[in-house]
XYZ file of C-alpha atoms in Angstrom:
495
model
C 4.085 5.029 -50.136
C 2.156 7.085 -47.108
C -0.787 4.292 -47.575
C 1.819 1.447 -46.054
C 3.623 3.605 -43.828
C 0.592 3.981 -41.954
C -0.033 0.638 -42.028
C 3.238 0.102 -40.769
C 2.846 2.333 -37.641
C 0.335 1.708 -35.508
C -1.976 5.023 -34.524
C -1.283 5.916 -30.720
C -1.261 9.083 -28.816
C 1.020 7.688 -26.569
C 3.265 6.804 -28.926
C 5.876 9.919 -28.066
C 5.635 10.098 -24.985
C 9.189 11.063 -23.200
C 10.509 11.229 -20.222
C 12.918 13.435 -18.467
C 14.446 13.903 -15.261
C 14.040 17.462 -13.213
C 16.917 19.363 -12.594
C 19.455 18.950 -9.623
C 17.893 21.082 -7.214
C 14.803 19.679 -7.938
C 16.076 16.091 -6.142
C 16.288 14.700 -3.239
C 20.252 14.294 -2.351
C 22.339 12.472 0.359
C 20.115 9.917 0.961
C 21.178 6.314 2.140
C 18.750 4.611 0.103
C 18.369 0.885 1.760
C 20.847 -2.157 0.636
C 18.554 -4.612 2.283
C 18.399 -7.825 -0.512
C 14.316 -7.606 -1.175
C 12.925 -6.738 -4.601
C 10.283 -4.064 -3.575
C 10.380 -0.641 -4.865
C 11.662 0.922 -1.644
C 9.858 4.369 -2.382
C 6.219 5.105 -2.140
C 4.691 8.501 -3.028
C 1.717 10.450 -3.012
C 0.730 14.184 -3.941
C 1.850 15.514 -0.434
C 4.862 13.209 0.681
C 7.371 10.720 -0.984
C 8.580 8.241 1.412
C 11.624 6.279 0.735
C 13.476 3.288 2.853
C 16.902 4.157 4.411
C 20.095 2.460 6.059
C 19.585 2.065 9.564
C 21.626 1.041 12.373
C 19.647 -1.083 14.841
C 16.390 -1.397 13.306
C 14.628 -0.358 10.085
C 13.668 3.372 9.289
C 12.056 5.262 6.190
C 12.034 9.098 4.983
C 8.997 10.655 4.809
C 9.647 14.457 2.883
C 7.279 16.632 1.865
C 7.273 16.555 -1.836
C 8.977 20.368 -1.774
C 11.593 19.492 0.567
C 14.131 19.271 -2.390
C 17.953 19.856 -2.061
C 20.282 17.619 0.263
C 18.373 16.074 3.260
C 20.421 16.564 6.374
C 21.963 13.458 8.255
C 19.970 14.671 11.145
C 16.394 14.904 9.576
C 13.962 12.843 11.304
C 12.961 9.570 10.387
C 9.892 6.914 10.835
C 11.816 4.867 13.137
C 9.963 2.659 15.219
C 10.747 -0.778 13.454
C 13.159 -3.264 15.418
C 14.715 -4.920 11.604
C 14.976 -3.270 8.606
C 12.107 -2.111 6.346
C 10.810 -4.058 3.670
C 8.197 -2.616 1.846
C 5.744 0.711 2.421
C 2.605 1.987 1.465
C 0.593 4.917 1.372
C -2.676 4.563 2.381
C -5.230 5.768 -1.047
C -7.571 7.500 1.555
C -5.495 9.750 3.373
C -2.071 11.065 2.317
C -0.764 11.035 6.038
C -1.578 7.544 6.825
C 1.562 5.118 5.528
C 1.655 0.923 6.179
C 5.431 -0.483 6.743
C 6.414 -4.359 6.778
C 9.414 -5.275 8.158
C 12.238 -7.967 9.495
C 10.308 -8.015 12.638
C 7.675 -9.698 11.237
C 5.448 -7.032 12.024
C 3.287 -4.690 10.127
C 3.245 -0.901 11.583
C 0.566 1.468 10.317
C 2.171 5.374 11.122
C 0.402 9.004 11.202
C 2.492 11.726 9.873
C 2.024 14.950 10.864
C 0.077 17.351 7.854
C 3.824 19.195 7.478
C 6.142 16.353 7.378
C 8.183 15.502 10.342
C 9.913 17.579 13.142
C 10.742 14.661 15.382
C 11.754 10.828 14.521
C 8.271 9.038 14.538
C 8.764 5.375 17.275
C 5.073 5.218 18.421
C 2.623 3.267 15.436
C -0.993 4.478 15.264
C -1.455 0.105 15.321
C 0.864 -2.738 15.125
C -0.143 -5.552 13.458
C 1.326 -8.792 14.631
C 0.861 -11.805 13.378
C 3.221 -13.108 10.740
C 6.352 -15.586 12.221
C 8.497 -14.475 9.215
C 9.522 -10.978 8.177
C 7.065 -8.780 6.146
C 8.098 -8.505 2.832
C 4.751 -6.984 0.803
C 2.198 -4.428 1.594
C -1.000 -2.845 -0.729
C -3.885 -0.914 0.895
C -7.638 -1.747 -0.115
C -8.005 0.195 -3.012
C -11.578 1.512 -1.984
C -12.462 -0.518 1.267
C -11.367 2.473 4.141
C -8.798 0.578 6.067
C -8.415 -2.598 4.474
C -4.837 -3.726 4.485
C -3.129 -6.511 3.175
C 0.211 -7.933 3.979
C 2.260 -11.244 2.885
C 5.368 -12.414 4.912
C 8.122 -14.883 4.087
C 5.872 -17.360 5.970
C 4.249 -17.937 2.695
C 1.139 -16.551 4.659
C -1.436 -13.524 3.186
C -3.173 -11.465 6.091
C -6.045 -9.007 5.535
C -6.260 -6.309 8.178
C -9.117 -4.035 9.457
C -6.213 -1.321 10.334
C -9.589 0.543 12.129
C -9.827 -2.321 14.470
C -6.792 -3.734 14.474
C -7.837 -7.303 13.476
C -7.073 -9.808 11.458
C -10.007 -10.306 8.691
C -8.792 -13.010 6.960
C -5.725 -15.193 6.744
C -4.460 -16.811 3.504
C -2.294 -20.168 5.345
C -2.413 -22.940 2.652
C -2.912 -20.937 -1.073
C 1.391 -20.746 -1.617
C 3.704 -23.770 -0.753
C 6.484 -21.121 -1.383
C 7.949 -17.654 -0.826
C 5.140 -14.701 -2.361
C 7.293 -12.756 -4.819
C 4.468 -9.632 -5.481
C -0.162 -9.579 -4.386
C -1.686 -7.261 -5.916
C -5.687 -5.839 -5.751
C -7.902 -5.829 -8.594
C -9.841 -2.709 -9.126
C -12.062 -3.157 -6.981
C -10.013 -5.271 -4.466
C -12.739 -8.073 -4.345
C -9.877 -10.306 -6.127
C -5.901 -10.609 -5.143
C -3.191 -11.724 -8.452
C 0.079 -13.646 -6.648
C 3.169 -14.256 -7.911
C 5.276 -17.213 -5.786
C 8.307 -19.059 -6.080
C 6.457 -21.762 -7.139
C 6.688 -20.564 -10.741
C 2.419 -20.022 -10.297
C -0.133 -17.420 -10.796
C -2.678 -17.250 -8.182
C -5.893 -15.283 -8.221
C -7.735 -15.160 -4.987
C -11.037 -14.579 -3.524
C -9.493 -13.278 -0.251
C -12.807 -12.838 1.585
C -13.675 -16.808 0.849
C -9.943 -17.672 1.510
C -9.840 -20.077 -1.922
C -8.212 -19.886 -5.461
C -9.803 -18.809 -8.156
C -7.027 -19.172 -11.296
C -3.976 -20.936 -10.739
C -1.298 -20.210 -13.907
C 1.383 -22.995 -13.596
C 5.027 -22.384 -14.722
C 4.006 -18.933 -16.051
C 7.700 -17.792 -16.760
C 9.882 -21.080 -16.453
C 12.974 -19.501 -15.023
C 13.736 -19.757 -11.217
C 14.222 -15.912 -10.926
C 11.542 -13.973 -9.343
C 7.984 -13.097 -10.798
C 5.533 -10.498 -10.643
C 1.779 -10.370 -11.532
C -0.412 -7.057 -11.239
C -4.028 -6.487 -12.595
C -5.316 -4.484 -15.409
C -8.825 -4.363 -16.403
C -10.878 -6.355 -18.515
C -9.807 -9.485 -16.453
C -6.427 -9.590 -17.515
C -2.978 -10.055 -15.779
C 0.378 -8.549 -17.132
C 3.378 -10.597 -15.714
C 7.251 -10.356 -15.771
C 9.255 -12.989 -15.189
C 12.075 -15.196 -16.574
C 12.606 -18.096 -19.597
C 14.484 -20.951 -19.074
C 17.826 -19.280 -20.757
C 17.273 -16.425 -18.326
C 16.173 -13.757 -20.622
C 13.594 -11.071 -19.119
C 10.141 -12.012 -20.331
C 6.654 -9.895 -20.400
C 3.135 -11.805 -20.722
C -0.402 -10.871 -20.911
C -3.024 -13.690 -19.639
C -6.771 -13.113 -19.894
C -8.132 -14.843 -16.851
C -11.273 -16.285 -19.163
C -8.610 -18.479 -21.042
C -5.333 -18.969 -18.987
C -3.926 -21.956 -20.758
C -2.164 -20.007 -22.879
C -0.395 -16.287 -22.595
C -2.491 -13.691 -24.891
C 1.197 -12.643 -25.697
C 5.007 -13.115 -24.206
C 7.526 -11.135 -25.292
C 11.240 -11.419 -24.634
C 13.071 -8.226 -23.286
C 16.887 -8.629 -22.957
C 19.275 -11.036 -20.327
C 19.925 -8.770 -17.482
C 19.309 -10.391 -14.438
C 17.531 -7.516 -12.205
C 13.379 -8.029 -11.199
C 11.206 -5.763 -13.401
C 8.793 -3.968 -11.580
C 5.805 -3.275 -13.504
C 3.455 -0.323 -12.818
C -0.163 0.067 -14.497
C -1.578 3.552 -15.219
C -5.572 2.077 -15.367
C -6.804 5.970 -17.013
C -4.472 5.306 -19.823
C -3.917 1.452 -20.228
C 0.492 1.821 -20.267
C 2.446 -0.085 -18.443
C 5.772 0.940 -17.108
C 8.159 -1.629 -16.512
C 10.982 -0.548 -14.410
C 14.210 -2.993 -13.792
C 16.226 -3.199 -10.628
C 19.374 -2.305 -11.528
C 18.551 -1.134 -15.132
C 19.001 2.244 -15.905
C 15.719 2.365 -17.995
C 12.168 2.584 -18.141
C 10.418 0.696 -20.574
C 6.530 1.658 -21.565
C 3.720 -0.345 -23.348
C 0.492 0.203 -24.257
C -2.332 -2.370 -23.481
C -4.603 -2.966 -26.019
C -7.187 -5.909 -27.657
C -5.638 -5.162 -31.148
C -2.582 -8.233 -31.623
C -0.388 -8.391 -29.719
C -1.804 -6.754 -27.560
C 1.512 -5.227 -25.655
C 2.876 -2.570 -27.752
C 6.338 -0.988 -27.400
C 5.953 2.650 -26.921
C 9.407 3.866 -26.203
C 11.877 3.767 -23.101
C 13.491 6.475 -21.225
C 17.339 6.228 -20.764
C 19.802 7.696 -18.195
C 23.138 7.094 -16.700
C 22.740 5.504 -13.104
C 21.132 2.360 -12.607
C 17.698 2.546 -10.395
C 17.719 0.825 -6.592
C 14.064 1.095 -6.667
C 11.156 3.283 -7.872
C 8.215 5.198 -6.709
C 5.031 6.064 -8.819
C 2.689 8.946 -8.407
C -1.029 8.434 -8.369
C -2.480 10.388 -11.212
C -4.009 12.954 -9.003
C -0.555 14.596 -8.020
C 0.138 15.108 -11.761
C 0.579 18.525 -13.442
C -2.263 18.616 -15.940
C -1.236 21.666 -17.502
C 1.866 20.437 -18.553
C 0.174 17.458 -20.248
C 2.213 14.705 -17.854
C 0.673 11.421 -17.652
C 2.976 9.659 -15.375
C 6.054 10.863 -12.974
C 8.336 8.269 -11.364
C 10.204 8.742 -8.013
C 13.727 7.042 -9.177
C 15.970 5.969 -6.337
C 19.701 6.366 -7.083
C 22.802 5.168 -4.103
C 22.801 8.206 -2.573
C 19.759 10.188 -3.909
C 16.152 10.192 -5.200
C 15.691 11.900 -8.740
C 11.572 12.650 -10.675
C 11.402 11.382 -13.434
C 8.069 13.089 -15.587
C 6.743 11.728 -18.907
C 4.743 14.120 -21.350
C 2.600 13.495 -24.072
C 3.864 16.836 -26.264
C 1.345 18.798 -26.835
C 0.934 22.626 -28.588
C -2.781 23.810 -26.785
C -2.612 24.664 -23.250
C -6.228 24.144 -22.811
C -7.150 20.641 -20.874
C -6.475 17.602 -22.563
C -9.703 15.701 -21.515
C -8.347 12.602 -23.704
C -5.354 12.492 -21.331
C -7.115 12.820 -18.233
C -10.222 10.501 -18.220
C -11.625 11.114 -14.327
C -9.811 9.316 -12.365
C -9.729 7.591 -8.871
C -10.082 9.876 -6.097
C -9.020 9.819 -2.105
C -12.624 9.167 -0.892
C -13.219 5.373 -0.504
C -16.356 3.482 -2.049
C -16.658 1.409 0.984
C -15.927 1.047 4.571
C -14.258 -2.319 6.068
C -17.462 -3.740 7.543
C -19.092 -3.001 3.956
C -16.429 -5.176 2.459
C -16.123 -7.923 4.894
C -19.969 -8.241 4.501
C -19.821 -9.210 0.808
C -20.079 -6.056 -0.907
C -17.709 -4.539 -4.022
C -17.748 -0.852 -5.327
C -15.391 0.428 -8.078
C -13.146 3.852 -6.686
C -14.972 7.031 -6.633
C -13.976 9.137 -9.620
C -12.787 12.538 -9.481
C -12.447 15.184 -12.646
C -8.761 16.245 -12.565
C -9.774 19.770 -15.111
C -8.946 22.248 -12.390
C -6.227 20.165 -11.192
C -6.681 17.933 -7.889
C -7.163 20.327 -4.846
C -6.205 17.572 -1.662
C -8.819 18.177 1.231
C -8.135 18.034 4.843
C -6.941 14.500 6.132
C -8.590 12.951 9.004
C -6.057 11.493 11.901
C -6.255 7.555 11.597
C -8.198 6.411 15.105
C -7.928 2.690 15.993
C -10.644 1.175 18.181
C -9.442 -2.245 19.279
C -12.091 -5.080 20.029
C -13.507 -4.012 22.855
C -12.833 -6.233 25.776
C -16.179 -5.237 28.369
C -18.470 -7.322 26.427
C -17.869 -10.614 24.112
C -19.889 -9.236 20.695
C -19.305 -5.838 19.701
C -22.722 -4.508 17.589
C -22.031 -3.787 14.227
C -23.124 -0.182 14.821
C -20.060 0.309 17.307
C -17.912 -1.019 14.556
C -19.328 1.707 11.941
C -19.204 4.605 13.920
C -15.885 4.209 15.733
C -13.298 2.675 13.265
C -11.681 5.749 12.508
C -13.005 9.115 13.017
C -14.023 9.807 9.456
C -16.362 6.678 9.173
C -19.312 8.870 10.530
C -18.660 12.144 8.951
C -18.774 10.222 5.752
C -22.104 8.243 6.759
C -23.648 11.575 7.583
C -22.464 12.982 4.398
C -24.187 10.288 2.611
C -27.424 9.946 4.184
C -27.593 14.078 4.802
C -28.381 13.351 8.578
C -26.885 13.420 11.634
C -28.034 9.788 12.517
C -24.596 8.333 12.761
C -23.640 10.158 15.232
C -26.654 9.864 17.309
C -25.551 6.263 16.970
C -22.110 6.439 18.302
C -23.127 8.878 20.962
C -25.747 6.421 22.466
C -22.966 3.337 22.126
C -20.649 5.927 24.181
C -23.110 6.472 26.568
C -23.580 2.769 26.648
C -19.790 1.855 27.389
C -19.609 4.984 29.818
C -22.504 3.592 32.062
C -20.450 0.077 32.252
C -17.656 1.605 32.820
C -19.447 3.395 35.749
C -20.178 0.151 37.267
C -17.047 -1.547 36.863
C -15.138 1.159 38.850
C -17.852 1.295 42.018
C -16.866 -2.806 41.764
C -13.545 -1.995 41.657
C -13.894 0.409 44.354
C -16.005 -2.192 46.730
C -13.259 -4.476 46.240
C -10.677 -2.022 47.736
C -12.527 -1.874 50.291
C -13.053 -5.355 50.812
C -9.217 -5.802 50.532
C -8.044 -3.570 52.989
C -10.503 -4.612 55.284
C -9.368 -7.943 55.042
C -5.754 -6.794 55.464
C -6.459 -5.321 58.777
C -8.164 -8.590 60.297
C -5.161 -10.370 59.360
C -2.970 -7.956 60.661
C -4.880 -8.521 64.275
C -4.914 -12.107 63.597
C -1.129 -11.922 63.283
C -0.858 -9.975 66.448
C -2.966 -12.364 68.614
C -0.671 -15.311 67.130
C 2.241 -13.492 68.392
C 1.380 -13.452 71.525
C 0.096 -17.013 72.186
C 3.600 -17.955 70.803
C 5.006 -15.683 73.521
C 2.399 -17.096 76.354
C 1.051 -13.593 77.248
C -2.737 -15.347 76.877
């Protein structure tokens, strides 16, 4: 009898995980959590701040609390508020908790600072503003280890990879979707981007050589929107729709796409499910819009390769959801995952556990995991290269570092090429600090010093032109003033 019982249930020790909410005054409260019709997640979170889209009257706003300002949030408390429509989608950059990407109705993309305590003020003034879509700005991801590597996708069917350090476009995806771009998201090490579109396709891309790699047609056949994300191994989980409208799950493996590795059917409710991939632990959550549920699965090569692991239940049906990265987890309470849920009128943790009875580290749970230093810097990327995110141990629990402000160095405009060496040294104002850390020298910034000196000594010279041309001009304007004068008087015959 215990011989087919375990062949029955399959061996997991993720198999009870559960999740539970925190207590009231552990939540955010009287918030005005956006009704803008998009299917993003509206809430993005990190180990500092959790940052969650908001009502606004005449524009677009976002909260951005420190992740201990609990309780109710006063009307008054100051907001990220420098967007002309409402907000669409945010993201916090990997490499530096302060440093958040918003897309908007405006059609623009605004990258924003936030001060190391959380706001005093409302926030107008970006660090950059990224213009160039003609629709509005529904998606954003960060680079996950290229330093300042942004993408965004707009409702012009249009993908746009920014050098936020710059201020640039680096590349721009115009002919890869003939329809709306439901969800892009990076592979591991962002050298590939998974779409989902209207279209009812899968796209993978090669961003940096602007061309399709895998195209998946009619992956879910229903009309309702998609999503795609990456997990490893070359595979792509997506959620979609049938043809009778009931909620569907697949798993592709990009090596053989003609078929789904697996498709399961979920239920018929009608809201998007958002799914989120924990890479140290191979679940996926799968969160609905409107559900009141989170689903989990485990990822495995063993058929069928998605595997039910159990669902967390509660009350109120979700607006939208936020996901910590695994370095703001507790370790010592053994919680794998913790979800940000957004609610009408408030924003309620959710934390799963994997029960355990030691206290002691469980290094099974917490493989190292990605860390906020990134592998590469823009120029790096743009130049061909790929690097997988620098690991960190999370035994003595993540300790977060100091955080750099982002600097911007637009193209400069005194000479036509900018040397490479500029573009190193002066995209933000960690690039050489980490260069010097690498190489153990203080080369870098002998570099960016000389390039300074450079730029000051042109400078120099286009001010003493500037200041000859005063000159010149005033001059000028006094022998036309005499000029004037004698003109005057031949009209009046005194010569």
């Amino acid at each position: 009898m215990d011989m087919s019982f375990r062949k029955v249930v399959r061996q997991s020790k993720f198999r009870h995980v559960f999740g539970q909410a925190v207590k009231t005054d552990q939540c955010y409260d009287d918030i005005r959590v956006s009704r803008v019709t998009w299917d993003s997640s509206f809430c993005a979170v990190n180990p500092k701040f959790v940052a969650i889209i908001i009502e606004a009257s005449g524009g677009g706003a976002f909260l951005v609390l420190p992740l201990q300002k609990t309780g109710r949030i006063d009307k008054s408390y100051p907001t990220v508020c420098g967007h002309t429509g409402p907000v669409l989608d945010i993201d916090w950059c990997p490499h530096n908790d302060e440093v958040i990407a918003s897309g908007s109705e405006d059609c623009t993309v605004k990258v924003w600072q936030i001060p190391e305590n959380g706001l005093t003020a409302p926030l107008t003034e970006a660090v950059v503003t990224l213009e160039g879509h003609s629709k509005r700005v529904g998606i954003i991801s960060w680079h996950p280890t290229a330093r300042n590597v942004l993408l965004s996708a707009g409702c012009d069917n249009v993908i746009i990879i920014w050098n936020v350090g710059t201020g640039e476009e680096l590349y721009t995806l115009r002919d890869q979707h003939p329809d709306l771009i439901y969800s892009a998201s990076w592979n591991r090490n962002g050298s590939l981007i998974c779409t989902a579109c209207k279209d009812k396709s899968i796209r993978v891309l090669d961003p940096r050589k602007e061309e399709i790699v895998l195209e998946i047609e009619k992956a879910h056949e229903g009309a309702r929107p998609m999503r795609a994300i990456f997990l490893g191994n070359n595979k792509i989980f997506t959620t979609g729709f049938s043809r009778m409208s009931e909620r569907q799950l697949a798993l592709w493996d990009m090596g053989n796409a003609s078929e789904p590795m697996t498709i399961q059917e979920l239920d018929s409710s009608n809201g998007v499910l958002l799914p989120f991939f924990d890479a140290d632990t191979g679940v996926v959550y799968v969160c609905g819009k409107g559900d009141s549920t989170v689903r989990y699965f485990e990822i495995t090569d063993e058929s069928p390769s998605i595997h039910f692991l159990n669902m967390y239940t509660s009350k109120e049906p979700q607006r939208g959801m936020g996901f910590m990265p695994k370095r703001g987890l507790d370790v010592n309470k053994c919680e794998i995952a913790r979800f940000y849920k957004l609610l009408e009128r408030k924003c309620e943790p959710i934390i799963m556990t994997v029960p355990r009875k030691s206290d002691l580290f469980q290094d099974d749970l917490y493989p190292d995991t990605a860390g906020p230093e990134p592998a590469l810097e823009a120029e790096d990327w743009v130049d061909g290269k790929n690097a997988d995110p620098i690991l960190i141990s999370l035994k003595d629990g993540y300790v977060p570092t100091k955080q750099r402000d982002l600097k911007v160095t637009k193209k400069n405009v005194l000479h036509e090429s900018r040397p490479s060496a500029a573009s190193t040294t002066t995209t933000t104002s960690s690039t050489a600090s980490s260069h010097s850390h690498k190489s153990g020298s203080s080369g870098p910034h002998k570099v960016g010093s000389d390039q300074m000196h450079g730029d000051g000594d042109r400078i120099d010279a286009i001010m003493e032109q500037l200041k000859s041309l005063r000159t010149t001009v005033h001059q000028q304007n006094l022998r036309i003033q005499k000029l004037e004068e004698q003109l005057a008087k031949i009209e009046d015959g005194q010569v």
